[in-house]
């Protein structure tokens, strides 16, 4: 395999978990890339492998039970899947940062948020305590936390959910990372606060030229902020496209089903209450996956071949990739 | 349409206790004067940010928590005041479905037991009728009789929610309160449950009080919508009035914040500053004034009254008083 012209390129990544019941192929041959300054949306239902993909990039997979068993993750000429832990520690938080749905997973409850952000500057930039603290307060100001001097001396539990999320973003962006991986960063928030956080992320992306990988199950969030989208289903990428064509003309039966199954604001007044299209059945368990296409048991277009073997990811041109026999073998 | 339920100035205040003696040092004004009606066969939506009092309203109406004051008239009877024994009887007609299909079902009971339990409690459907009723309920929610012998952990989230719905329907209720019944479900499963709720409503003439934070789901399902902010309803109307002609600045901001799954749509966002204030010390005057983009001089001094506009449309804001 060769290194990549993209900022980040994931090639045929496989991350499996060994459990008592068997091997869960949580991420199974996933490939996509991320370019400088873009927002890439990664969308899919719970359990489809979004977080495991992100944790693989950050090399945060708990091992055992998990393991990256195949593929490459290219970043600046390095393959992150084989990087030494010490080298990975220098990249993590400095050049690639991550934020989570639950801010308390990355904020430590026993330190003030100012100390935690300052630590990033001390660790990765070799600053002294005072200078690091000054930078920490400046970061809190950048993420629009009111009274940043005062807030810096507070503990995470003293902040509201929205403010904690801002503090976590401040910590993630402290070292001006090239890549920000955001794993459902607004899922636990009210829409009003979600709007503030998305707005903030877009603004910071402009200011810092950070590439953002936005993981979410919310197609609305994707439509609002992503330029390109990767759709995952049961550990596989099933479709990839630029945002507008994906929403206007989804190709994969799963993507189509998803888009038609959600009520859209304002639609009822215009068209009346159309029955929502259901995707029948449910997502298969990773331990008893169907032999052919993983979507086959729920697919309205299922054919004989779909039960026999797995479709490959087809390149349909203009950046559109689809994993489905409807578009060739 | 006949009015089934009329809630008048409902208040639920939780005392805040401190110290060894458990002295009351203040109150959480979780629900602070909420009034609405629910008519036969209709769906009323209750929306608002986290902590505004939606769940507490639902629990208060069913008297699953003690209410502080106010009337809850069900078929003319004030259930805020009826005796416990009578309340037990009334519960048959008012059921609730919870958000979390995982924790709301007893893990040690089979589905047959879960569905049969309320029937036994009320001495209904004796003998063979019991299993017939269970089979009927399972079929209505899209499960099969074999599922009855299994335990909750053997089901997916969507299936568990179906079981929760079947349990709520077991005694032929008139009113079903759904507290975020689809929010814990995967996107591809939500549509199944929404369609099911609408079908059941049509078939059994149910009235729903639907608590939800997803405003697109609420617009899709509800006939009327009430918007809550810090323990009060600030706007109420038909779904068309609320979604197409919102009058309260909070409703406008809330709707403008909903991400729309269509990249061609670009809208003007009304970004609210800050978070919801604490219901322990709600702001003076209009509770919304610290975040309101249209705030006026009077707004931090006086409480805006509830004003009736055209039809059923009501709003609590000085711009419309
Ligand atoms: N048992 C209780 N004791 C004290 N305070 C409570 C209690 N239950 C709820 N509250 C408070 O009452 C307020 C309203 O809570 P409620 O659960 O009704 O909100 P909600 O609108 O349902 O929010 P969410 O969208 O998060 O479910 C909150 O401030 C909450 O913390
Ligand atoms: N530590 C773990 N041990 C075993 N299985 C795991 C572990 N972490 C994740 N998985 C499994 O991997 C699959 C993908 O999970 P995840 O990436 O977290 O999904 P999501 O797309 O919701 O983020 C799931 O089936 C999950 O149960
Ligand atoms: S490969 Fe076959 S089963 Fe899979 S999505 Fe395409 S048509 Fe459906
Ligand atoms: S009363 Fe005043 S502060 Fe309250 S919503 Fe209306 S304009 Fe805004
Ligand atoms: Mg996840
Ligand atoms: Mg609630």
XYZ file of C-alpha atoms and ligand atoms in Angstrom:
726
model
C 0.000 0.000 0.000
C 1.095 3.487 -0.700
C 0.843 6.559 1.415
C -1.811 9.095 0.620
C -2.293 12.499 -0.961
C -5.194 13.085 1.418
C -4.861 14.545 4.886
C -6.184 11.285 6.310
C -6.865 8.130 4.385
C -8.415 4.996 5.787
C -7.862 1.917 3.638
C -9.664 -1.382 4.193
C -9.752 -0.910 7.954
C -10.872 -3.916 9.960
C -11.394 -3.669 13.696
C -12.802 -6.758 15.384
C -13.848 -7.587 18.941
C -13.414 -11.052 20.350
C -16.286 -11.855 22.714
C -17.495 -15.043 24.380
C -20.075 -15.552 21.671
C -17.669 -15.039 18.792
C -15.847 -12.409 16.770
C -17.757 -9.159 16.208
C -16.645 -7.563 12.948
C -17.485 -4.056 14.165
C -15.561 -2.291 11.391
C -15.146 -4.496 8.373
C -13.220 -3.189 5.378
C -13.924 0.506 5.806
C -12.225 2.987 3.469
C -12.637 6.740 3.157
C -10.549 9.872 3.268
C -10.589 13.328 4.761
C -9.162 16.440 3.118
C -7.804 19.635 4.615
C -10.473 22.081 5.781
C -13.496 19.933 4.931
C -16.328 18.631 7.081
C -16.962 14.958 6.418
C -20.155 13.506 7.840
C -20.217 9.889 8.963
C -23.785 8.731 9.437
C -25.359 5.449 10.504
C -27.456 3.833 13.218
C -26.221 2.843 16.625
C -23.798 -0.065 16.503
C -22.844 0.358 12.841
C -19.212 1.065 13.717
C -18.910 4.847 13.699
C -17.293 5.161 17.108
C -15.063 2.138 16.592
C -13.806 3.741 13.362
C -13.030 6.942 15.264
C -11.364 5.067 18.118
C -9.276 3.131 15.600
C -7.966 6.388 14.115
C -7.110 7.602 17.615
C -5.771 4.143 18.540
C -8.102 4.091 21.536
C -9.534 0.622 20.898
C -9.514 -1.338 24.169
C -7.204 -4.257 23.442
C -8.324 -6.932 24.310
C -11.161 -7.449 23.427
C -10.653 -5.236 20.369
C -7.954 -5.245 17.727
C -7.231 -3.585 14.417
C -6.788 -6.730 12.353
C -6.301 -5.211 8.920
C -5.952 -2.115 6.785
C -4.119 1.178 7.018
C -4.772 4.655 8.364
C -2.480 7.089 6.550
C -1.700 10.432 8.134
C 1.224 12.601 7.058
C 3.163 9.670 5.631
C 2.641 7.529 8.696
C 0.434 4.463 9.051
C -1.320 5.052 12.368
C -2.260 1.386 12.655
C 1.381 0.424 13.171
C 2.674 3.518 14.960
C 4.505 3.134 18.287
C 2.348 4.119 21.307
C 4.754 6.944 22.191
C 4.554 8.435 18.694
C 0.777 8.067 18.757
C 0.609 9.927 22.076
C 2.337 12.894 20.469
C -0.226 12.968 17.644
C -3.292 12.410 19.802
C -4.638 15.664 21.171
C -2.016 17.657 19.292
C -2.528 16.931 15.597
C -5.687 14.810 15.784
C -8.172 15.633 18.515
C -11.493 14.122 19.432
C -14.683 15.213 21.171
C -17.413 12.932 22.482
C -21.148 12.860 23.035
C -20.677 12.851 26.774
C -18.190 15.592 27.754
C -17.475 13.891 31.054
C -15.652 11.107 29.202
C -12.897 13.562 28.331
C -13.193 16.036 31.198
C -11.760 14.978 34.523
C -14.185 15.795 37.366
C -11.456 16.528 39.925
C -9.563 19.234 37.979
C -10.764 22.693 37.004
C -11.459 23.093 33.316
C -8.743 25.761 33.128
C -6.164 23.297 34.456
C -7.267 20.630 32.012
C -6.950 22.904 29.000
C -3.679 24.355 30.296
C -2.304 20.833 30.565
C -2.652 20.466 26.792
C -0.366 23.470 26.303
C 2.129 22.202 28.873
C 2.142 18.677 27.424
C 2.289 19.450 23.713
C 3.729 22.973 23.616
C 6.116 22.854 26.567
C 4.639 26.010 28.094
C 5.047 26.968 31.739
C 2.050 26.940 34.067
C 1.231 30.631 33.859
C 1.526 30.943 30.126
C -0.494 27.747 29.670
C -3.224 29.110 31.960
C -3.368 32.355 29.948
C -3.779 30.353 26.763
C -6.453 28.201 28.408
C -8.521 31.262 29.308
C -8.108 32.559 25.755
C -9.419 29.242 24.420
C -12.476 29.439 26.673
C -13.096 32.882 25.292
C -12.789 31.562 21.717
C -15.502 28.987 22.381
C -17.677 31.810 23.737
C -17.885 30.796 27.343
C -19.065 33.868 29.250
C -16.717 35.172 31.978
C -13.870 32.866 30.894
C -11.531 33.959 33.731
C -14.067 32.896 36.313
C -15.141 29.742 34.492
C -11.555 28.536 34.089
C -11.372 28.008 37.852
C -14.567 25.960 37.955
C -15.000 22.192 37.922
C -16.872 20.396 35.123
C -19.952 19.676 37.280
C -20.409 23.403 37.824
C -21.054 23.941 34.114
C -24.230 23.283 32.147
C -24.261 20.572 29.470
C -23.757 23.090 26.670
C -20.893 24.809 28.462
C -19.172 21.493 29.186
C -19.368 20.703 25.486
C -17.759 24.083 24.747
C -15.037 23.402 27.318
C -14.336 20.054 25.667
C -14.139 21.718 22.259
C -11.745 24.288 23.731
C -9.567 21.463 25.020
C -9.690 19.617 21.694
C -8.775 22.700 19.686
C -6.144 23.947 22.145
C -3.221 22.670 20.103
C -4.690 23.704 16.769
C -5.130 20.136 15.484
C -5.236 19.342 11.783
C -8.130 16.949 12.348
C -11.042 17.134 14.752
C -13.070 13.957 15.177
C -16.456 14.775 16.682
C -18.399 11.699 17.833
C -22.071 12.700 18.226
C -21.049 15.956 19.922
C -24.576 17.388 20.010
C -26.711 14.283 20.433
C -27.291 14.837 24.148
C -28.041 18.550 23.768
C -31.232 20.522 23.199
C -31.729 21.774 19.629
C -31.147 25.343 20.764
C -27.793 24.465 22.301
C -26.992 22.127 19.417
C -27.441 25.076 17.061
C -24.964 27.112 19.131
C -22.405 24.294 19.164
C -22.683 23.547 15.426
C -22.355 27.240 14.689
C -19.290 27.414 16.905
C -17.717 24.371 15.266
C -18.170 25.802 11.780
C -16.730 29.129 12.843
C -13.719 27.505 14.507
C -13.199 25.318 11.455
C -12.881 28.511 9.372
C -10.557 30.167 11.870
C -8.309 27.162 12.420
C -8.678 25.440 9.023
C -9.317 22.199 10.869
C -10.688 19.204 8.968
C -13.699 17.838 10.821
C -14.997 14.288 10.840
C -18.544 14.648 12.151
C -20.076 11.411 13.389
C -23.827 11.506 13.889
C -27.033 9.569 13.366
C -28.881 12.817 12.594
C -29.330 13.428 8.877
C -30.359 17.003 9.647
C -26.994 17.742 11.244
C -25.240 16.197 8.238
C -27.238 18.324 5.791
C -26.376 21.453 7.750
C -22.646 21.098 8.098
C -21.055 18.357 5.998
C -19.642 18.726 2.487
C -19.293 14.999 1.957
C -20.992 12.046 3.602
C -20.059 8.461 4.382
C -23.048 6.206 5.169
C -22.292 3.134 7.278
C -24.404 0.047 7.883
C -23.438 -2.935 10.055
C -19.692 -2.288 9.932
C -19.501 -1.401 6.233
C -19.499 1.794 4.196
C -22.574 1.391 1.976
C -22.505 4.769 0.260
C -20.306 7.804 -0.051
C -21.080 11.050 -1.870
C -21.059 14.826 -1.753
C -23.857 16.018 0.523
C -26.229 17.549 -2.049
C -26.252 14.594 -4.465
C -26.591 12.181 -1.562
C -29.771 13.860 -0.309
C -31.175 14.580 -3.793
C -30.491 11.204 -5.291
C -29.536 8.576 -2.733
C -28.437 5.397 -4.485
C -28.174 2.718 -1.849
C -31.527 1.222 -0.773
C -30.556 1.796 2.866
C -29.749 5.488 2.334
C -33.011 5.895 0.424
C -34.961 4.167 3.165
C -33.377 6.320 5.865
C -34.164 9.572 4.092
C -37.776 8.561 3.497
C -38.357 7.296 7.000
C -37.817 10.594 8.818
C -40.492 13.266 9.184
C -39.237 16.584 7.790
C -40.072 19.895 9.401
C -42.686 21.804 7.376
C -43.587 18.916 5.102
C -46.959 18.103 6.669
C -48.346 21.590 6.040
C -47.300 21.416 2.399
C -48.161 17.858 1.468
C -50.403 16.578 4.255
C -49.459 13.662 6.439
C -47.882 11.147 4.078
C -47.279 7.770 5.652
C -43.647 7.418 6.708
C -41.802 4.760 4.806
C -40.609 2.045 7.148
C -37.433 0.053 6.819
C -38.744 -3.336 7.938
C -36.971 -5.528 10.465
C -33.920 -4.360 12.350
C -30.166 -3.986 12.120
C -28.561 -7.465 12.198
C -26.366 -8.408 15.137
C -22.658 -8.428 14.288
C -22.425 -12.053 15.374
C -25.098 -13.330 13.036
C -24.638 -11.318 9.893
C -26.406 -12.487 6.750
C -24.029 -14.250 4.335
C -24.407 -11.855 1.405
C -25.298 -8.165 1.526
C -25.752 -7.112 5.136
C -28.852 -5.105 4.257
C -30.481 -7.954 2.324
C -33.021 -9.075 4.978
C -34.496 -5.542 5.019
C -34.003 -4.554 1.391
C -37.011 -4.034 -0.907
C -34.820 -4.713 -3.998
C -33.188 -7.889 -2.806
C -32.119 -10.279 -5.581
C -30.770 -13.847 -5.559
C -27.175 -12.673 -5.841
C -27.591 -10.480 -2.762
C -27.981 -13.570 -0.606
C -24.956 -15.310 -2.111
C -22.123 -12.867 -1.775
C -21.271 -9.431 -0.487
C -21.353 -6.573 -2.989
C -18.150 -4.569 -3.496
C -17.983 -0.806 -3.175
C -18.608 0.470 -6.748
C -17.180 3.747 -7.960
C -19.954 5.542 -9.871
C -17.804 8.596 -10.598
C -17.905 12.163 -9.183
C -16.936 10.876 -5.782
C -19.950 8.584 -5.453
C -19.353 5.089 -4.135
C -22.108 2.524 -3.561
C -22.036 -0.998 -2.187
C -25.008 -2.617 -3.948
C -25.602 -5.084 -6.789
C -28.167 -2.747 -8.360
C -25.191 -0.790 -9.680
C -23.136 -3.645 -11.129
C -21.102 -6.415 -9.596
C -64.784 16.890 19.800
C -65.511 16.125 23.414
C -63.024 17.310 26.029
C -61.632 14.293 27.874
C -59.084 15.911 30.085
C -58.893 19.466 31.321
C -55.865 20.572 33.273
C -56.207 23.872 35.127
C -53.283 25.766 36.643
C -51.408 22.581 37.516
C -48.405 23.148 39.769
C -45.796 20.633 40.814
C -43.134 22.090 43.113
C -40.389 19.853 44.476
C -39.090 20.895 47.906
C -35.310 21.224 48.223
C -34.255 19.788 51.572
C -31.035 20.597 53.403
C -29.311 19.521 56.563
C -29.974 16.862 59.181
C -33.506 17.963 59.886
C -34.361 18.022 56.217
C -35.449 21.635 56.381
C -37.026 22.925 53.163
C -34.772 25.673 51.840
C -36.514 26.300 48.529
C -38.485 24.774 45.704
C -37.924 23.524 42.180
C -40.804 25.141 40.303
C -40.884 22.260 37.817
C -44.478 22.813 36.682
C -45.793 26.226 37.541
C -49.338 26.818 36.401
C -49.948 24.673 33.341
C -53.389 24.574 31.708
C -54.493 22.616 28.667
C -57.253 20.394 27.378
C -57.082 17.067 25.618
C -60.002 16.143 23.407
C -61.250 12.735 22.459
C -59.142 11.121 19.724
C -56.652 13.972 19.372
C -52.929 14.223 19.968
C -51.506 17.095 21.956
C -47.743 17.552 21.756
C -45.672 18.945 24.610
C -42.309 20.356 23.559
C -39.521 22.409 25.104
C -35.923 22.183 26.237
C -34.653 19.641 28.719
C -35.830 20.347 32.249
C -38.756 22.597 31.289
C -41.227 20.309 33.031
C -42.661 18.050 30.328
C -42.203 14.738 32.135
C -43.295 16.241 35.448
C -46.493 17.474 33.781
C -47.171 13.985 32.420
C -46.494 12.286 35.752
C -48.521 14.908 37.609
C -51.542 14.431 35.350
C -51.484 10.700 36.090
C -50.833 11.459 39.757
C -47.748 9.294 39.674
C -46.149 12.135 41.647
C -47.907 14.423 44.131
C -49.172 17.673 42.652
C -48.902 20.961 44.527
C -52.107 22.581 43.283
C -54.434 22.816 40.321
C -57.288 20.766 38.921
C -57.120 17.769 36.597
C -60.626 17.139 35.324
C -61.170 13.795 33.643
C -64.736 13.376 32.419
C -65.649 16.100 34.872
C -64.052 14.379 37.895
C -61.092 16.132 39.560
C -58.442 13.433 39.735
C -56.106 15.704 41.657
C -58.511 15.157 44.551
C -59.994 11.682 44.189
C -59.202 8.974 46.766
C -56.391 6.488 46.093
C -58.860 3.664 45.456
C -60.693 5.665 42.785
C -57.386 6.747 41.275
C -56.415 3.114 40.867
C -59.576 2.516 38.867
C -58.964 5.608 36.766
C -55.435 4.468 35.913
C -56.966 1.790 33.731
C -58.064 4.525 31.398
C -54.829 6.499 31.450
C -51.576 4.836 30.585
C -48.013 5.953 29.975
C -45.249 4.795 27.636
C -41.720 5.687 28.651
C -38.697 6.733 26.636
C -36.435 3.945 27.701
C -37.740 0.607 26.496
C -34.884 -1.063 28.386
C -35.569 0.016 31.917
C -39.347 0.219 31.779
C -39.934 -3.523 31.437
C -39.354 -5.959 34.302
C -36.425 -8.150 33.175
C -37.622 -11.158 35.189
C -41.059 -11.316 33.606
C -41.939 -12.903 30.273
C -43.864 -10.772 27.806
C -46.985 -12.819 28.614
C -46.594 -11.938 32.291
C -45.860 -8.284 31.534
C -49.050 -7.996 29.491
C -51.162 -10.199 31.764
C -50.126 -8.483 34.985
C -52.350 -5.388 34.645
C -55.290 -7.638 33.668
C -54.834 -9.703 36.838
C -54.548 -6.581 38.972
C -57.922 -5.387 37.780
C -59.484 -8.848 37.602
C -60.190 -8.426 33.914
C -60.029 -10.998 31.119
C -60.237 -14.113 33.299
C -59.491 -17.661 32.150
C -59.079 -18.194 28.431
C -59.807 -14.556 27.688
C -56.461 -13.638 29.185
C -54.348 -15.477 26.623
C -56.659 -14.377 23.830
C -56.248 -10.787 24.925
C -52.454 -11.152 25.059
C -52.365 -12.664 21.576
C -54.585 -9.828 20.328
C -52.295 -7.174 21.854
C -49.142 -8.772 20.471
C -50.669 -8.900 17.022
C -51.758 -5.257 17.237
C -48.210 -4.091 17.944
C -46.675 -6.260 15.234
C -45.342 -9.130 17.355
C -46.335 -12.794 17.235
C -47.753 -15.057 19.995
C -44.420 -16.923 20.281
C -42.835 -13.687 21.461
C -44.987 -13.927 24.583
C -42.801 -16.577 26.163
C -39.609 -14.556 25.853
C -37.974 -12.106 28.239
C -37.348 -8.403 27.507
C -33.598 -8.853 26.978
C -34.326 -11.123 24.026
C -35.781 -8.197 22.084
C -34.375 -5.248 20.172
C -35.057 -1.678 21.298
C -37.865 -1.231 18.780
C -39.489 -4.509 19.798
C -39.274 -3.587 23.459
C -41.029 -0.336 22.696
C -43.762 -2.383 20.991
C -44.098 -4.419 24.200
C -44.334 -1.186 26.217
C -47.095 -0.008 23.890
C -48.925 -3.339 24.146
C -48.773 -3.119 27.937
C -50.191 0.406 27.837
C -53.073 -0.847 25.660
C -53.791 -3.945 27.764
C -56.771 -2.465 29.630
C -58.251 -0.488 26.766
C -57.235 2.983 27.934
C -58.740 6.247 26.739
C -55.626 8.352 27.195
C -52.033 7.371 26.526
C -49.195 9.632 27.576
C -46.035 8.994 25.587
C -42.885 10.392 27.221
C -40.362 10.493 24.379
C -41.594 7.147 23.047
C -39.359 7.146 19.967
C -36.294 9.148 20.979
C -34.237 6.191 22.180
C -34.847 4.280 18.975
C -32.728 4.036 15.876
C -33.736 6.259 12.994
C -34.848 3.319 10.852
C -37.026 1.976 13.683
C -38.643 5.306 14.645
C -40.876 5.307 11.566
C -42.200 1.849 12.456
C -43.238 2.999 15.927
C -44.666 6.341 14.744
C -46.806 4.543 12.165
C -47.891 2.045 14.813
C -48.939 4.797 17.228
C -51.006 6.496 14.512
C -52.656 3.219 13.450
C -53.567 2.321 17.033
C -54.985 5.758 17.638
C -57.262 5.417 14.623
C -58.345 1.904 15.528
C -59.023 2.477 19.224
C -59.910 6.182 19.252
C -57.068 6.944 21.677
C -56.135 10.407 22.876
C -52.424 11.017 23.117
C -50.381 13.437 25.132
C -47.058 13.208 23.338
C -43.945 14.505 25.040
C -41.067 14.798 22.608
C -38.069 16.945 21.869
C -37.924 16.140 18.159
C -39.975 18.969 16.675
C -40.289 17.318 13.262
C -41.783 14.200 14.859
C -44.214 16.346 16.868
C -45.339 18.274 13.793
C -45.894 15.001 11.986
C -47.978 13.333 14.712
C -49.764 16.046 16.681
C -53.003 17.919 16.101
C -52.146 20.603 18.624
C -48.868 21.572 20.243
C -47.982 23.230 23.552
C -44.559 24.835 23.932
C -43.194 24.863 27.486
C -40.512 27.037 29.007
C -39.474 26.848 32.665
C -42.631 25.232 33.968
C -45.113 27.270 31.916
C -46.822 26.891 28.569
C -45.706 29.900 26.541
C -47.569 29.092 23.335
C -50.239 26.630 22.290
C -52.135 26.072 19.064
C -52.792 23.747 16.164
C -49.708 22.296 14.543
C -50.242 24.697 11.633
C -50.409 27.716 13.925
C -47.323 26.697 15.876
C -45.195 25.577 12.937
C -46.276 28.053 10.257
C -47.209 31.067 12.349
C -45.258 30.887 15.607
C -45.858 33.983 17.718
C -43.675 33.528 20.782
C -39.979 34.440 20.308
C -39.039 31.186 22.060
C -41.103 29.075 19.663
C -39.497 30.928 16.743
C -36.011 30.259 18.090
C -36.767 26.621 18.846
C -38.091 25.971 15.341
C -35.258 27.821 13.661
C -32.739 25.623 15.487
C -34.055 22.326 14.115
C -31.575 20.954 11.589
C -33.410 20.160 8.358
C -32.338 17.092 6.388
C -32.239 18.991 3.118
C -28.962 20.685 2.164
C -30.761 23.081 -0.224
C -32.654 24.710 2.609
C -30.823 27.616 4.134
C -32.545 29.433 6.908
C -31.986 32.311 9.179
C -31.038 30.865 12.519
C -32.123 32.590 15.669
C -29.262 31.674 17.965
C -30.340 31.909 21.577
C -27.696 32.970 24.032
C -26.943 30.798 27.016
C -28.851 27.917 28.533
C -32.191 27.475 30.222
C -32.120 29.175 33.641
C -32.715 27.092 36.750
C -36.338 26.432 37.724
C -35.265 27.029 41.333
C -34.780 30.744 40.725
C -36.724 31.533 37.570
C -35.995 35.022 36.198
C -38.377 37.817 37.186
C -40.926 39.115 34.714
C -41.083 37.006 31.574
C -39.056 33.859 32.341
C -37.608 33.987 28.843
C -36.356 37.587 28.980
C -32.621 36.860 29.612
C -32.452 34.963 26.302
C -35.110 36.789 24.306
C -33.924 38.567 21.147
C -37.096 40.733 21.190
C -36.994 41.721 24.848
C -38.580 45.087 25.758
C -38.379 47.300 28.846
C -41.410 45.801 30.501
C -40.232 42.208 30.066
C -38.014 41.900 33.141
C -40.551 43.669 35.343
C -43.910 42.094 34.737
C -45.241 38.641 33.930
C -46.752 38.521 30.454
C -50.357 37.250 30.472
C -51.640 34.381 28.370
C -53.327 36.007 25.378
C -55.807 34.312 23.053
C -55.266 34.963 19.371
C -57.325 33.539 16.513
C -58.982 30.177 17.151
C -57.248 28.093 19.791
C -53.948 29.908 19.443
C -52.620 31.225 22.768
C -49.360 32.997 23.534
C -47.683 34.360 26.655
C -45.698 37.395 25.483
C -46.011 41.184 25.734
C -45.579 41.508 21.973
C -49.049 40.021 21.615
C -50.713 41.112 24.848
N -38.150 14.344 41.964
C -37.630 15.550 41.696
N -37.063 16.292 42.684
C -36.560 17.515 42.428
N -36.545 18.103 41.213
C -37.074 17.414 40.178
C -37.641 16.108 40.355
N -38.089 15.662 39.148
C -37.820 16.654 38.271
N -37.220 17.711 38.878
C -36.813 18.968 38.252
O -37.954 19.535 37.649
C -37.636 20.160 36.421
C -38.496 19.580 35.295
O -38.114 18.221 35.080
P -38.771 17.302 33.980
O -38.218 15.939 34.155
O -40.242 17.450 34.015
O -38.220 17.966 32.658
P -38.458 17.536 31.139
O -39.077 18.706 30.463
O -39.191 16.239 31.069
O -36.956 17.401 30.617
P -36.266 16.335 29.632
O -36.500 16.866 28.247
O -34.824 16.412 30.014
O -36.886 14.991 29.886
C -36.134 19.951 36.235
O -35.470 21.098 36.688
C -35.832 18.767 37.111
O -34.488 18.778 37.534
N -15.236 -2.719 23.814
C -16.058 -3.421 23.022
N -16.218 -4.759 23.197
C -17.043 -5.475 22.393
N -17.749 -4.943 21.365
C -17.630 -3.628 21.141
C -16.784 -2.785 21.935
N -16.880 -1.512 21.486
C -17.748 -1.561 20.440
N -18.194 -2.821 20.219
C -19.145 -3.253 19.198
O -18.785 -2.738 17.942
C -19.944 -2.370 17.198
C -19.818 -0.939 16.692
O -19.878 -0.073 17.799
P -19.747 1.489 17.687
O -18.676 1.858 16.738
O -19.627 2.011 19.080
O -21.149 1.892 17.078
P -21.679 3.359 16.702
O -21.812 3.351 15.228
O -23.009 3.432 17.371
O -20.707 4.363 17.214
C -21.136 -2.611 18.123
O -21.746 -3.835 17.792
C -20.518 -2.660 19.478
O -21.297 -3.466 20.330
S -26.965 -5.558 -2.743
Fe -29.023 -6.359 -2.990
S -29.807 -6.575 -0.912
Fe -27.998 -5.290 -0.801
S -28.775 -3.248 -0.910
Fe -28.295 -3.801 -2.990
S -30.172 -4.662 -3.809
Fe -30.423 -4.569 -1.618
S -42.555 38.940 26.975
Fe -40.750 40.064 26.337
S -39.000 38.781 26.944
Fe -40.855 37.533 27.049
S -40.914 36.533 25.095
Fe -42.163 38.350 24.878
S -40.758 39.904 24.111
Fe -39.494 38.233 24.860
Mg -21.085 5.720 18.865
Mg -38.486 14.254 30.457
